[in-house]
Amino acid sequence: LVDDGAKARCSVSETLRGERNGDQECVSCKACVVDGGARAGCYCALYPTDCPSDFVGFAPNDQPETQALVNFTQRVRPVATLSLHARGRELYHDFFAPPQNVARDQLVANKILHHLNAKIPPGQKPYQSVSTQGTSAGGYKDWCIQELGIPSLTLELFEDQPYPIPQDKIQQEYAITKDLIATLAHALE
């Protein structure tokens, strides 16, 4: 999605050590794929101005990957978005939505949770809805809720476990989530 191609400004090791590469400062950030990936917290949705513990960028949409996704989303104008992450079997769906959208978004989230949890094997952690009101800012989901007024969800796949995720766990989670897009489409009806 990067308009100019994915260009690494810093190596992974430089970034993790907070070093410089020429005139580029290499800064690690939360939920960041370092060499060419999109940062989770660089969108203009209550963008934090002072965030020493979780650096999310210097300005809203300041990374080419972020701006490319914003451009793409504005061009496509989706009726909903679903972002998949890999930690904790949690569903995030709220972010200061206008009052008229809160019930709609909760209903969509509840339908997805019901569908997913019906497929969880006994003894495993079920998916749960987690509120992010006041605890996060600047993510893609947050921006879509604020800017576009659409249901926007982030689904954290997998039970908590160390990386890399074993292949058998990936296959198991796929069996649970493989029809997730159809479930979302049905929830939006």
Short mmCIF file of C-alpha atoms in Angstrom, two decimals, residues 24-149:
data_model
loop_
_atom_site.label_atom_id
_atom_site.label_comp_id
_atom_site.label_asym_id
_atom_site.label_seq_id
_atom_site.Cartn_x
_atom_site.Cartn_y
_atom_site.Cartn_z
CA GLN A 24 17.29 9.93 10.39
CA GLU A 25 16.57 9.22 14.04
CA CYS A 26 15.64 5.58 14.54
CA VAL A 27 12.86 5.26 17.06
CA SER A 28 11.06 2.13 18.13
CA CYS A 29 7.30 2.35 18.60
CA LYS A 30 4.49 0.18 19.92
CA ALA A 31 2.92 -2.16 17.34
CA CYS A 32 5.42 -1.22 14.66
CA VAL A 33 6.77 -3.40 11.90
CA VAL A 34 10.10 -1.69 11.61
CA ASP A 35 11.43 -1.97 8.07
CA GLY A 36 8.54 -0.87 5.88
CA GLY A 37 5.46 -1.75 7.91
CA ALA A 38 2.62 0.48 9.02
CA ARG A 39 2.63 1.80 12.55
CA ALA A 40 -0.54 1.10 14.48
CA GLY A 41 -0.63 4.49 16.14
CA CYS A 42 0.12 7.14 13.53
CA TYR A 43 -3.39 8.12 12.48
CA CYS A 44 -5.09 11.40 13.30
CA ALA A 45 -7.53 10.29 16.01
CA LEU A 46 -6.96 12.21 19.25
CA TYR A 47 -3.28 12.10 18.37
CA PRO A 48 -1.15 12.36 21.53
CA THR A 49 1.25 15.26 21.67
CA ASP A 50 3.42 13.92 24.47
CA CYS A 51 3.86 10.17 24.60
CA PRO A 52 7.24 9.21 26.02
CA SER A 53 6.42 5.55 26.72
CA ASP A 54 4.74 4.58 23.43
CA PHE A 55 6.11 6.68 20.60
CA VAL A 56 3.61 6.67 17.72
CA GLY A 57 5.25 9.07 15.30
CA PHE A 58 5.98 12.75 15.05
CA ALA A 59 2.65 13.80 13.53
CA PRO A 60 -0.61 12.24 12.32
CA ASN A 61 -0.11 10.28 9.10
CA ASP A 62 3.61 11.12 9.11
CA GLN A 63 4.71 7.78 7.67
CA PRO A 64 4.25 6.86 4.00
CA GLU A 65 2.67 3.54 4.98
CA THR A 66 0.11 5.29 7.15
CA GLN A 67 -0.68 7.93 4.54
CA ALA A 68 -1.05 5.25 1.88
CA LEU A 69 -3.61 3.39 4.00
CA VAL A 70 -5.46 6.67 4.70
CA ASN A 71 -5.52 7.45 0.96
CA PHE A 72 -6.69 3.95 0.11
CA THR A 73 -9.41 4.00 2.77
CA GLN A 74 -10.68 7.41 1.67
CA ARG A 75 -10.77 6.25 -1.94
CA VAL A 76 -12.55 2.95 -1.22
CA ARG A 77 -14.88 4.29 1.52
CA PRO A 78 -15.55 0.93 3.24
CA VAL A 79 -18.75 0.33 5.21
CA ALA A 80 -16.66 -1.25 7.99
CA THR A 81 -13.06 -2.26 8.69
CA LEU A 82 -11.55 -5.23 10.45
CA SER A 83 -7.89 -5.26 11.46
CA LEU A 84 -6.28 -8.51 12.61
CA HIS A 85 -3.52 -8.52 15.22
CA ALA A 86 -2.01 -11.46 17.06
CA ARG A 87 -2.27 -11.20 20.82
CA GLY A 88 -4.91 -12.09 23.37
CA ARG A 89 -8.30 -13.00 21.81
CA GLU A 90 -9.71 -9.53 22.31
CA LEU A 91 -12.02 -7.42 20.18
CA TYR A 92 -11.76 -3.63 20.19
CA HIS A 93 -14.62 -1.74 18.61
CA ASP A 94 -15.06 1.57 20.39
CA PHE A 95 -13.32 4.91 20.27
CA PHE A 96 -15.36 7.97 21.16
CA ALA A 97 -17.98 7.08 18.56
CA PRO A 98 -20.84 9.54 18.11
CA PRO A 99 -23.73 8.56 20.40
CA GLN A 100 -25.89 7.47 17.46
CA ASN A 101 -23.24 4.89 16.45
CA VAL A 102 -22.46 3.33 19.84
CA ALA A 103 -25.36 0.84 19.89
CA ARG A 104 -24.76 -0.14 16.24
CA ASP A 105 -21.07 -0.79 16.83
CA GLN A 106 -21.76 -2.77 20.03
CA LEU A 107 -24.29 -4.92 18.17
CA VAL A 108 -21.78 -5.68 15.39
CA ALA A 109 -19.11 -6.56 17.99
CA ASN A 110 -21.52 -8.80 19.93
CA LYS A 111 -22.49 -10.72 16.79
CA ILE A 112 -18.85 -11.33 15.92
CA LEU A 113 -17.99 -12.39 19.48
CA HIS A 114 -20.93 -14.80 19.58
CA HIS A 115 -19.88 -16.38 16.28
CA LEU A 116 -16.22 -16.70 17.27
CA ASN A 117 -16.83 -18.00 20.78
CA ALA A 118 -19.18 -20.71 19.50
CA LYS A 119 -16.13 -22.21 17.74
CA ILE A 120 -13.62 -22.03 20.62
CA PRO A 121 -12.67 -25.49 21.89
CA PRO A 122 -13.60 -26.20 25.52
CA GLY A 123 -11.02 -25.00 28.03
CA GLN A 124 -9.59 -22.29 25.79
CA LYS A 125 -9.82 -18.56 26.40
CA PRO A 126 -12.87 -17.06 24.69
CA TYR A 127 -12.80 -13.82 22.74
CA GLN A 128 -13.89 -10.82 24.77
CA SER A 129 -14.80 -7.24 24.03
CA VAL A 130 -12.38 -4.73 25.52
CA SER A 131 -13.10 -1.03 25.75
CA THR A 132 -10.37 1.33 24.62
CA GLN A 133 -12.17 4.50 25.69
CA GLY A 134 -9.42 6.77 26.94
CA THR A 135 -6.71 4.09 26.81
CA SER A 136 -5.57 4.31 23.21
CA ALA A 137 -5.35 6.90 20.50
CA GLY A 138 -4.17 7.17 16.97
CA GLY A 139 -4.85 3.68 15.63
CA TYR A 140 -6.44 2.87 12.27
CA LYS A 141 -9.63 1.65 13.96
CA ASP A 142 -9.82 4.87 15.97
CA TRP A 143 -9.36 7.01 12.86
CA CYS A 144 -12.04 5.09 10.91
CA ILE A 145 -14.55 5.45 13.75
CA GLN A 146 -13.88 9.18 14.08
CA GLU A 147 -13.27 10.20 10.49
CA LEU A 148 -15.63 7.88 8.59
CA GLY A 149 -18.24 7.10 11.25
#
